[in-house]
Structures are given as structure tokens and as C-alpha cells.
Amino acid sequence: REPGCVDACPRYVRASSGHPYHSESSTWWGAARDGAQLLFRAIETTRDVEIDTSMYGPFGLRTFWPGVVYQSDQEVVEVEPGETAVVWLDALAGGTLRGRVVGSDGESLPTSMLPSLSFEILHENRGAFDVSVSQLEPDGGFSISGVPPGACRVVARVRGPNSEYRDTWWPNGGSSDEGETLTVYDGDKIHDLEIRMQQR
């Protein structure tokens, strides 16, 4: 379920259960504002059901029951024969990063350069993700949502060989070792990030 969801929040929900002779899974895809309903029946033996959910987005932001980020920490739901178990799994929303990309002198970049920019998140536990920027303003302003909780670095990449600028790690690093780390919490809104693009 997603109590903070106002409009449709597409979410992929999966439940799976092992069995001595076979395994079974059930999935749900759609707006989970009021909860996704997945049905398992335990007829003769206890069923151990694993549940996880992921946002339909670039990060595949997953949450495992009873509300943990890592699969190694998840627990099973025991369903006894003839009993009904109703469980809630609150899905993570991730954090939002907002900021501005500028030249090395702090001035706005030429608008002709903006289409050649792309962004990548390097997450300590989830690896590298190319991200879609929901908005890139004429002054270089950007917004990235759905960033998984944890430590990460942000890099603005430049496509094409003829640009006077090179890939730059926030805030002004010319290499990944020179970039600084952000710690993102679920529901965070981090503003005023400024990436000063480094010249070649």
C-alpha cells in the first residue's frame, strides 16, 4: 500500500511460495494506493510466502516484507491451513534530488548544450543507474525522483566528443574519486544541489 499516493502509483508486487513439489507465484501490477490483493491458499500444509514490491520506474525500487530494503533481511508470512493472513507492506517512495547544472564559473550553461546532458546515480548498494530527469530547465535546473535510500553520488554526463565540458561528479569533481557522497532517506527532498561542470 502507498498511503501518500495521490494519483495512480504503478507498482509491481510479487508474492512467491515454495512447496515440496512445486513453487508458486502471484503478481499484481497497478495503482496500489488501497493495497494490492494477492491470494494464496494453504490447503494441507503451512505455506511460507515471500512478498516484495518494486516501483515501476528506472531504479526498480524494491521493498521486502515486513518493510526492509535488502532481500537478506526479509521475513516470510506463514499461512496456516484454513486461516486467513492479511499483511501490509508499505512501499518505499525513495528520495528526490533537485539542483542546477552550471559552468565551472557558476554561470548558466549555453542552452544548446543542455540536450547533451544526462545523469547517473552511483548507489553504494544498488550500483549505477541512468536516470530520467523529470525536468531540465533552461537555466540547468533538474529534478530526479525515486532515488533509493542510502549513500550515493550524482554525475552529470556529457554526450558527444566536441563539448568543452566533461563528465562531472557533484559538486565539481572531474572523476568519481573527487565526487562527494549524498545520504538519501526515504521521502527525502534534497534541494540546492549545484553541479559545476568541469572543462576538458
JSON list of C-alpha atoms in Angstrom, two decimals:
[
{"chain": "A", "resi": 1, "resn": "ARG", "atom": "CA", "xyz": [0.00, 0.00, 0.00]},
{"chain": "A", "resi": 2, "resn": "GLU", "atom": "CA", "xyz": [1.08, 3.60, -0.51]},
{"chain": "A", "resi": 3, "resn": "PRO", "atom": "CA", "xyz": [-0.68, 5.96, 1.93]},
{"chain": "A", "resi": 4, "resn": "GLY", "atom": "CA", "xyz": [0.98, 9.05, 0.43]},
{"chain": "A", "resi": 5, "resn": "CYS", "atom": "CA", "xyz": [-0.09, 8.26, -3.11]},
{"chain": "A", "resi": 6, "resn": "VAL", "atom": "CA", "xyz": [-2.49, 10.84, -4.56]},
{"chain": "A", "resi": 7, "resn": "ASP", "atom": "CA", "xyz": [-2.91, 9.67, -8.15]},
{"chain": "A", "resi": 8, "resn": "ALA", "atom": "CA", "xyz": [-2.15, 6.31, -9.74]},
{"chain": "A", "resi": 9, "resn": "CYS", "atom": "CA", "xyz": [1.14, 4.91, -8.46]},
{"chain": "A", "resi": 10, "resn": "PRO", "atom": "CA", "xyz": [2.04, 1.93, -10.67]},
{"chain": "A", "resi": 11, "resn": "ARG", "atom": "CA", "xyz": [3.69, -0.70, -8.55]},
{"chain": "A", "resi": 12, "resn": "TYR", "atom": "CA", "xyz": [4.73, -4.27, -9.32]},
{"chain": "A", "resi": 13, "resn": "VAL", "atom": "CA", "xyz": [4.03, -6.60, -6.41]},
{"chain": "A", "resi": 14, "resn": "ARG", "atom": "CA", "xyz": [5.17, -10.22, -6.31]},
{"chain": "A", "resi": 15, "resn": "ALA", "atom": "CA", "xyz": [4.46, -12.99, -3.84]},
{"chain": "A", "resi": 16, "resn": "SER", "atom": "CA", "xyz": [6.03, -16.43, -4.06]},
{"chain": "A", "resi": 17, "resn": "SER", "atom": "CA", "xyz": [5.80, -19.61, -2.06]},
{"chain": "A", "resi": 18, "resn": "GLY", "atom": "CA", "xyz": [7.89, -22.76, -2.08]},
{"chain": "A", "resi": 19, "resn": "HIS", "atom": "CA", "xyz": [6.30, -26.20, -1.88]},
{"chain": "A", "resi": 20, "resn": "PRO", "atom": "CA", "xyz": [7.77, -29.69, -1.55]},
{"chain": "A", "resi": 21, "resn": "TYR", "atom": "CA", "xyz": [6.72, -30.46, -5.13]},
{"chain": "A", "resi": 22, "resn": "HIS", "atom": "CA", "xyz": [6.48, -27.09, -6.83]},
{"chain": "A", "resi": 23, "resn": "SER", "atom": "CA", "xyz": [6.74, -23.32, -6.33]},
{"chain": "A", "resi": 24, "resn": "GLU", "atom": "CA", "xyz": [4.03, -20.79, -6.95]},
{"chain": "A", "resi": 25, "resn": "SER", "atom": "CA", "xyz": [3.99, -17.05, -7.52]},
{"chain": "A", "resi": 26, "resn": "SER", "atom": "CA", "xyz": [1.36, -14.37, -7.87]},
{"chain": "A", "resi": 27, "resn": "THR", "atom": "CA", "xyz": [1.81, -10.83, -9.17]},
{"chain": "A", "resi": 28, "resn": "TRP", "atom": "CA", "xyz": [-0.02, -7.53, -9.18]},
{"chain": "A", "resi": 29, "resn": "TRP", "atom": "CA", "xyz": [0.65, -4.50, -11.34]},
{"chain": "A", "resi": 30, "resn": "GLY", "atom": "CA", "xyz": [-1.29, -1.28, -10.98]},
{"chain": "A", "resi": 31, "resn": "ALA", "atom": "CA", "xyz": [-2.17, 1.52, -8.61]},
{"chain": "A", "resi": 32, "resn": "ALA", "atom": "CA", "xyz": [-1.60, 0.17, -5.10]},
{"chain": "A", "resi": 33, "resn": "ARG", "atom": "CA", "xyz": [-2.92, 3.15, -3.17]},
{"chain": "A", "resi": 34, "resn": "ASP", "atom": "CA", "xyz": [-5.52, 0.98, -1.40]},
{"chain": "A", "resi": 35, "resn": "GLY", "atom": "CA", "xyz": [-3.35, -2.12, -1.36]},
{"chain": "A", "resi": 36, "resn": "ALA", "atom": "CA", "xyz": [-2.61, -4.90, -3.82]},
{"chain": "A", "resi": 37, "resn": "GLN", "atom": "CA", "xyz": [-4.51, -8.15, -3.23]},
{"chain": "A", "resi": 38, "resn": "LEU", "atom": "CA", "xyz": [-2.64, -11.42, -3.74]},
{"chain": "A", "resi": 39, "resn": "LEU", "atom": "CA", "xyz": [-4.30, -14.72, -2.84]},
{"chain": "A", "resi": 40, "resn": "PHE", "atom": "CA", "xyz": [-2.59, -17.89, -1.58]},
{"chain": "A", "resi": 41, "resn": "ARG", "atom": "CA", "xyz": [-4.40, -20.87, -0.10]},
{"chain": "A", "resi": 42, "resn": "ALA", "atom": "CA", "xyz": [-2.87, -23.29, 2.39]},
{"chain": "A", "resi": 43, "resn": "ILE", "atom": "CA", "xyz": [-4.93, -26.45, 1.99]},
{"chain": "A", "resi": 44, "resn": "GLU", "atom": "CA", "xyz": [-2.99, -29.20, 3.74]},
{"chain": "A", "resi": 45, "resn": "THR", "atom": "CA", "xyz": [0.32, -27.72, 4.88]},
{"chain": "A", "resi": 46, "resn": "THR", "atom": "CA", "xyz": [1.62, -24.39, 6.11]},
{"chain": "A", "resi": 47, "resn": "ARG", "atom": "CA", "xyz": [2.68, -22.05, 3.28]},
{"chain": "A", "resi": 48, "resn": "ASP", "atom": "CA", "xyz": [5.69, -19.74, 3.69]},
{"chain": "A", "resi": 49, "resn": "VAL", "atom": "CA", "xyz": [5.05, -16.75, 1.43]},
{"chain": "A", "resi": 50, "resn": "GLU", "atom": "CA", "xyz": [7.67, -14.14, 0.47]},
{"chain": "A", "resi": 51, "resn": "ILE", "atom": "CA", "xyz": [6.39, -10.72, -0.63]},
{"chain": "A", "resi": 52, "resn": "ASP", "atom": "CA", "xyz": [8.22, -7.88, -2.34]},
{"chain": "A", "resi": 53, "resn": "THR", "atom": "CA", "xyz": [7.27, -4.80, -4.27]},
{"chain": "A", "resi": 54, "resn": "SER", "atom": "CA", "xyz": [9.05, -2.55, -6.75]},
{"chain": "A", "resi": 55, "resn": "MET", "atom": "CA", "xyz": [8.21, 0.83, -8.25]},
{"chain": "A", "resi": 56, "resn": "TYR", "atom": "CA", "xyz": [7.63, 0.78, -11.98]},
{"chain": "A", "resi": 57, "resn": "GLY", "atom": "CA", "xyz": [10.50, 3.15, -12.64]},
{"chain": "A", "resi": 58, "resn": "PRO", "atom": "CA", "xyz": [14.17, 3.38, -13.56]},
{"chain": "A", "resi": 59, "resn": "PHE", "atom": "CA", "xyz": [15.50, 2.13, -10.24]},
{"chain": "A", "resi": 60, "resn": "GLY", "atom": "CA", "xyz": [13.26, -0.87, -9.67]},
{"chain": "A", "resi": 61, "resn": "LEU", "atom": "CA", "xyz": [12.88, 0.43, -6.08]},
{"chain": "A", "resi": 62, "resn": "ARG", "atom": "CA", "xyz": [12.14, -2.73, -4.10]},
{"chain": "A", "resi": 63, "resn": "THR", "atom": "CA", "xyz": [10.72, -3.28, -0.63]},
{"chain": "A", "resi": 64, "resn": "PHE", "atom": "CA", "xyz": [10.64, -6.68, 1.07]},
{"chain": "A", "resi": 65, "resn": "TRP", "atom": "CA", "xyz": [8.18, -7.76, 3.75]},
{"chain": "A", "resi": 66, "resn": "PRO", "atom": "CA", "xyz": [7.94, -6.66, 6.56]},
{"chain": "A", "resi": 67, "resn": "GLY", "atom": "CA", "xyz": [9.29, -3.36, 5.15]},
{"chain": "A", "resi": 68, "resn": "VAL", "atom": "CA", "xyz": [13.02, -3.76, 4.63]},
{"chain": "A", "resi": 69, "resn": "VAL", "atom": "CA", "xyz": [15.30, -2.67, 1.79]},
{"chain": "A", "resi": 70, "resn": "TYR", "atom": "CA", "xyz": [17.52, -5.73, 1.46]},
{"chain": "A", "resi": 71, "resn": "GLN", "atom": "CA", "xyz": [16.35, -9.20, 0.47]},
{"chain": "A", "resi": 72, "resn": "SER", "atom": "CA", "xyz": [18.65, -10.78, 3.06]},
{"chain": "A", "resi": 73, "resn": "ASP", "atom": "CA", "xyz": [16.56, -9.09, 5.80]},
{"chain": "A", "resi": 74, "resn": "GLN", "atom": "CA", "xyz": [13.14, -10.17, 4.54]},
{"chain": "A", "resi": 75, "resn": "GLU", "atom": "CA", "xyz": [10.84, -12.47, 6.52]},
{"chain": "A", "resi": 76, "resn": "VAL", "atom": "CA", "xyz": [8.21, -14.95, 5.37]},
{"chain": "A", "resi": 77, "resn": "VAL", "atom": "CA", "xyz": [4.48, -14.84, 6.02]},
{"chain": "A", "resi": 78, "resn": "GLU", "atom": "CA", "xyz": [3.25, -18.17, 7.44]},
{"chain": "A", "resi": 79, "resn": "VAL", "atom": "CA", "xyz": [-0.20, -19.09, 6.16]},
{"chain": "A", "resi": 80, "resn": "GLU", "atom": "CA", "xyz": [-1.80, -21.95, 8.09]},
{"chain": "A", "resi": 81, "resn": "PRO", "atom": "CA", "xyz": [-4.40, -24.27, 6.53]},
{"chain": "A", "resi": 82, "resn": "GLY", "atom": "CA", "xyz": [-7.88, -22.82, 6.87]},
{"chain": "A", "resi": 83, "resn": "GLU", "atom": "CA", "xyz": [-6.63, -19.46, 8.18]},
{"chain": "A", "resi": 84, "resn": "THR", "atom": "CA", "xyz": [-6.57, -16.01, 6.60]},
{"chain": "A", "resi": 85, "resn": "ALA", "atom": "CA", "xyz": [-3.45, -13.83, 6.93]},
{"chain": "A", "resi": 86, "resn": "VAL", "atom": "CA", "xyz": [-3.77, -10.16, 5.99]},
{"chain": "A", "resi": 87, "resn": "VAL", "atom": "CA", "xyz": [-0.45, -8.28, 5.84]},
{"chain": "A", "resi": 88, "resn": "TRP", "atom": "CA", "xyz": [0.54, -4.78, 4.80]},
{"chain": "A", "resi": 89, "resn": "LEU", "atom": "CA", "xyz": [3.76, -3.89, 3.04]},
{"chain": "A", "resi": 90, "resn": "ASP", "atom": "CA", "xyz": [4.36, -0.15, 2.85]},
{"chain": "A", "resi": 91, "resn": "ALA", "atom": "CA", "xyz": [6.27, 0.55, -0.34]},
{"chain": "A", "resi": 92, "resn": "LEU", "atom": "CA", "xyz": [9.27, 2.87, -0.39]},
{"chain": "A", "resi": 93, "resn": "ALA", "atom": "CA", "xyz": [8.94, 6.10, -2.32]},
{"chain": "A", "resi": 94, "resn": "GLY", "atom": "CA", "xyz": [12.65, 6.92, -2.39]},
{"chain": "A", "resi": 95, "resn": "GLY", "atom": "CA", "xyz": [14.11, 10.40, -2.26]},
{"chain": "A", "resi": 96, "resn": "THR", "atom": "CA", "xyz": [14.08, 13.39, -4.61]},
{"chain": "A", "resi": 97, "resn": "LEU", "atom": "CA", "xyz": [17.14, 15.37, -5.68]},
{"chain": "A", "resi": 98, "resn": "ARG", "atom": "CA", "xyz": [16.78, 18.88, -7.06]},
{"chain": "A", "resi": 99, "resn": "GLY", "atom": "CA", "xyz": [19.51, 21.21, -8.21]},
{"chain": "A", "resi": 100, "resn": "ARG", "atom": "CA", "xyz": [21.16, 23.03, -11.08]},
{"chain": "A", "resi": 101, "resn": "VAL", "atom": "CA", "xyz": [23.94, 22.33, -13.56]},
{"chain": "A", "resi": 102, "resn": "VAL", "atom": "CA", "xyz": [26.17, 25.33, -14.27]},
{"chain": "A", "resi": 103, "resn": "GLY", "atom": "CA", "xyz": [29.51, 26.12, -15.89]},
{"chain": "A", "resi": 104, "resn": "SER", "atom": "CA", "xyz": [32.80, 25.98, -14.00]},
{"chain": "A", "resi": 105, "resn": "ASP", "atom": "CA", "xyz": [32.47, 29.72, -13.30]},
{"chain": "A", "resi": 106, "resn": "GLY", "atom": "CA", "xyz": [28.99, 29.34, -11.81]},
{"chain": "A", "resi": 107, "resn": "GLU", "atom": "CA", "xyz": [27.26, 30.89, -14.82]},
{"chain": "A", "resi": 108, "resn": "SER", "atom": "CA", "xyz": [24.44, 29.25, -16.76]},
{"chain": "A", "resi": 109, "resn": "LEU", "atom": "CA", "xyz": [25.41, 26.79, -19.45]},
{"chain": "A", "resi": 110, "resn": "PRO", "atom": "CA", "xyz": [24.52, 27.55, -23.08]},
{"chain": "A", "resi": 111, "resn": "THR", "atom": "CA", "xyz": [21.02, 26.25, -23.76]},
{"chain": "A", "resi": 112, "resn": "SER", "atom": "CA", "xyz": [22.37, 24.45, -26.83]},
{"chain": "A", "resi": 113, "resn": "MET", "atom": "CA", "xyz": [24.39, 22.20, -24.53]},
{"chain": "A", "resi": 114, "resn": "LEU", "atom": "CA", "xyz": [21.52, 21.07, -22.29]},
{"chain": "A", "resi": 115, "resn": "PRO", "atom": "CA", "xyz": [20.21, 18.32, -24.65]},
{"chain": "A", "resi": 116, "resn": "SER", "atom": "CA", "xyz": [23.66, 16.66, -24.50]},
{"chain": "A", "resi": 117, "resn": "LEU", "atom": "CA", "xyz": [23.46, 16.22, -20.70]},
{"chain": "A", "resi": 118, "resn": "SER", "atom": "CA", "xyz": [22.40, 13.01, -18.94]},
{"chain": "A", "resi": 119, "resn": "PHE", "atom": "CA", "xyz": [22.50, 12.00, -15.29]},
{"chain": "A", "resi": 120, "resn": "GLU", "atom": "CA", "xyz": [23.62, 8.88, -13.47]},
{"chain": "A", "resi": 121, "resn": "ILE", "atom": "CA", "xyz": [23.32, 7.78, -9.85]},
{"chain": "A", "resi": 122, "resn": "LEU", "atom": "CA", "xyz": [26.09, 5.61, -8.38]},
{"chain": "A", "resi": 123, "resn": "HIS", "atom": "CA", "xyz": [24.49, 3.90, -5.38]},
{"chain": "A", "resi": 124, "resn": "GLU", "atom": "CA", "xyz": [26.62, 2.14, -2.78]},
{"chain": "A", "resi": 125, "resn": "ASN", "atom": "CA", "xyz": [24.35, -0.92, -2.63]},
{"chain": "A", "resi": 126, "resn": "ARG", "atom": "CA", "xyz": [22.48, -0.89, -5.93]},
{"chain": "A", "resi": 127, "resn": "GLY", "atom": "CA", "xyz": [25.18, 0.03, -8.41]},
{"chain": "A", "resi": 128, "resn": "ALA", "atom": "CA", "xyz": [24.93, 2.58, -11.22]},
{"chain": "A", "resi": 129, "resn": "PHE", "atom": "CA", "xyz": [21.63, 3.82, -12.64]},
{"chain": "A", "resi": 130, "resn": "ASP", "atom": "CA", "xyz": [20.95, 6.04, -15.63]},
{"chain": "A", "resi": 131, "resn": "VAL", "atom": "CA", "xyz": [18.10, 8.29, -14.52]},
{"chain": "A", "resi": 132, "resn": "SER", "atom": "CA", "xyz": [15.43, 10.21, -16.33]},
{"chain": "A", "resi": 133, "resn": "VAL", "atom": "CA", "xyz": [15.27, 13.85, -15.28]},
{"chain": "A", "resi": 134, "resn": "SER", "atom": "CA", "xyz": [11.66, 14.88, -14.90]},
{"chain": "A", "resi": 135, "resn": "GLN", "atom": "CA", "xyz": [12.51, 18.43, -15.83]},
{"chain": "A", "resi": 136, "resn": "LEU", "atom": "CA", "xyz": [15.60, 20.21, -17.14]},
{"chain": "A", "resi": 137, "resn": "GLU", "atom": "CA", "xyz": [15.03, 23.94, -17.10]},
{"chain": "A", "resi": 138, "resn": "PRO", "atom": "CA", "xyz": [16.68, 26.46, -19.45]},
{"chain": "A", "resi": 139, "resn": "ASP", "atom": "CA", "xyz": [18.88, 27.59, -16.54]},
{"chain": "A", "resi": 140, "resn": "GLY", "atom": "CA", "xyz": [20.09, 23.99, -15.95]},
{"chain": "A", "resi": 141, "resn": "GLY", "atom": "CA", "xyz": [17.68, 23.16, -13.13]},
{"chain": "A", "resi": 142, "resn": "PHE", "atom": "CA", "xyz": [16.90, 19.46, -12.70]},
{"chain": "A", "resi": 143, "resn": "SER", "atom": "CA", "xyz": [14.79, 17.13, -10.57]},
{"chain": "A", "resi": 144, "resn": "ILE", "atom": "CA", "xyz": [15.39, 13.38, -10.02]},
{"chain": "A", "resi": 145, "resn": "SER", "atom": "CA", "xyz": [12.83, 11.33, -8.07]},
{"chain": "A", "resi": 146, "resn": "GLY", "atom": "CA", "xyz": [12.67, 7.76, -6.81]},
{"chain": "A", "resi": 147, "resn": "VAL", "atom": "CA", "xyz": [16.29, 7.60, -5.61]},
{"chain": "A", "resi": 148, "resn": "PRO", "atom": "CA", "xyz": [16.73, 4.51, -3.37]},
{"chain": "A", "resi": 149, "resn": "PRO", "atom": "CA", "xyz": [17.63, 5.20, 0.28]},
{"chain": "A", "resi": 150, "resn": "GLY", "atom": "CA", "xyz": [21.33, 5.01, 1.06]},
{"chain": "A", "resi": 151, "resn": "ALA", "atom": "CA", "xyz": [24.61, 6.65, 0.12]},
{"chain": "A", "resi": 152, "resn": "CYS", "atom": "CA", "xyz": [25.07, 7.69, -3.50]},
{"chain": "A", "resi": 153, "resn": "ARG", "atom": "CA", "xyz": [26.91, 10.02, -5.84]},
{"chain": "A", "resi": 154, "resn": "VAL", "atom": "CA", "xyz": [25.48, 12.02, -8.73]},
{"chain": "A", "resi": 155, "resn": "VAL", "atom": "CA", "xyz": [27.26, 12.50, -12.05]},
{"chain": "A", "resi": 156, "resn": "ALA", "atom": "CA", "xyz": [26.27, 14.73, -14.96]},
{"chain": "A", "resi": 157, "resn": "ARG", "atom": "CA", "xyz": [27.48, 13.15, -18.18]},
{"chain": "A", "resi": 158, "resn": "VAL", "atom": "CA", "xyz": [28.16, 14.92, -21.46]},
{"chain": "A", "resi": 159, "resn": "ARG", "atom": "CA", "xyz": [27.33, 13.14, -24.71]},
{"chain": "A", "resi": 160, "resn": "GLY", "atom": "CA", "xyz": [29.38, 13.91, -27.80]},
{"chain": "A", "resi": 161, "resn": "PRO", "atom": "CA", "xyz": [33.12, 14.47, -28.34]},
{"chain": "A", "resi": 162, "resn": "ASN", "atom": "CA", "xyz": [33.02, 18.17, -29.20]},
{"chain": "A", "resi": 163, "resn": "SER", "atom": "CA", "xyz": [31.86, 19.67, -25.90]},
{"chain": "A", "resi": 164, "resn": "GLU", "atom": "CA", "xyz": [34.20, 21.92, -23.96]},
{"chain": "A", "resi": 165, "resn": "TYR", "atom": "CA", "xyz": [32.96, 20.22, -20.76]},
{"chain": "A", "resi": 166, "resn": "ARG", "atom": "CA", "xyz": [33.48, 16.70, -19.42]},
{"chain": "A", "resi": 167, "resn": "ASP", "atom": "CA", "xyz": [31.59, 14.36, -17.10]},
{"chain": "A", "resi": 168, "resn": "THR", "atom": "CA", "xyz": [31.38, 15.94, -13.64]},
{"chain": "A", "resi": 169, "resn": "TRP", "atom": "CA", "xyz": [30.60, 14.40, -10.24]},
{"chain": "A", "resi": 170, "resn": "TRP", "atom": "CA", "xyz": [28.70, 16.53, -7.72]},
{"chain": "A", "resi": 171, "resn": "PRO", "atom": "CA", "xyz": [29.69, 19.11, -6.69]},
{"chain": "A", "resi": 172, "resn": "ASN", "atom": "CA", "xyz": [32.61, 19.75, -9.06]},
{"chain": "A", "resi": 173, "resn": "GLY", "atom": "CA", "xyz": [34.68, 16.58, -9.33]},
{"chain": "A", "resi": 174, "resn": "GLY", "atom": "CA", "xyz": [36.44, 15.67, -12.53]},
{"chain": "A", "resi": 175, "resn": "SER", "atom": "CA", "xyz": [36.49, 11.96, -11.55]},
{"chain": "A", "resi": 176, "resn": "SER", "atom": "CA", "xyz": [34.49, 9.60, -9.36]},
{"chain": "A", "resi": 177, "resn": "ASP", "atom": "CA", "xyz": [37.15, 9.84, -6.63]},
{"chain": "A", "resi": 178, "resn": "GLU", "atom": "CA", "xyz": [36.63, 13.60, -6.47]},
{"chain": "A", "resi": 179, "resn": "GLY", "atom": "CA", "xyz": [32.84, 13.43, -6.12]},
{"chain": "A", "resi": 180, "resn": "GLU", "atom": "CA", "xyz": [31.10, 13.78, -2.77]},
{"chain": "A", "resi": 181, "resn": "THR", "atom": "CA", "xyz": [28.59, 11.36, -1.29]},
{"chain": "A", "resi": 182, "resn": "LEU", "atom": "CA", "xyz": [24.94, 12.11, -0.51]},
{"chain": "A", "resi": 183, "resn": "THR", "atom": "CA", "xyz": [22.91, 10.13, 2.01]},
{"chain": "A", "resi": 184, "resn": "VAL", "atom": "CA", "xyz": [19.30, 9.77, 0.89]},
{"chain": "A", "resi": 185, "resn": "TYR", "atom": "CA", "xyz": [16.47, 8.72, 3.22]},
{"chain": "A", "resi": 186, "resn": "ASP", "atom": "CA", "xyz": [13.03, 7.53, 2.16]},
{"chain": "A", "resi": 187, "resn": "GLY", "atom": "CA", "xyz": [10.82, 10.53, 1.44]},
{"chain": "A", "resi": 188, "resn": "ASP", "atom": "CA", "xyz": [13.77, 12.93, 1.44]},
{"chain": "A", "resi": 189, "resn": "LYS", "atom": "CA", "xyz": [13.70, 16.08, -0.69]},
{"chain": "A", "resi": 190, "resn": "ILE", "atom": "CA", "xyz": [17.24, 17.37, -1.15]},
{"chain": "A", "resi": 191, "resn": "HIS", "atom": "CA", "xyz": [17.40, 20.80, -2.76]},
{"chain": "A", "resi": 192, "resn": "ASP", "atom": "CA", "xyz": [20.02, 23.25, -4.00]},
{"chain": "A", "resi": 193, "resn": "LEU", "atom": "CA", "xyz": [22.50, 20.75, -5.40]},
{"chain": "A", "resi": 194, "resn": "GLU", "atom": "CA", "xyz": [24.82, 22.62, -7.75]},
{"chain": "A", "resi": 195, "resn": "ILE", "atom": "CA", "xyz": [26.99, 20.72, -10.21]},
{"chain": "A", "resi": 196, "resn": "ARG", "atom": "CA", "xyz": [29.78, 22.89, -11.66]},
{"chain": "A", "resi": 197, "resn": "MET", "atom": "CA", "xyz": [30.73, 21.28, -14.95]},
{"chain": "A", "resi": 198, "resn": "GLN", "atom": "CA", "xyz": [34.47, 20.88, -15.43]},
{"chain": "A", "resi": 199, "resn": "GLN", "atom": "CA", "xyz": [36.14, 21.90, -18.66]},
{"chain": "A", "resi": 200, "resn": "ARG", "atom": "CA", "xyz": [38.24, 19.48, -20.69]}
]
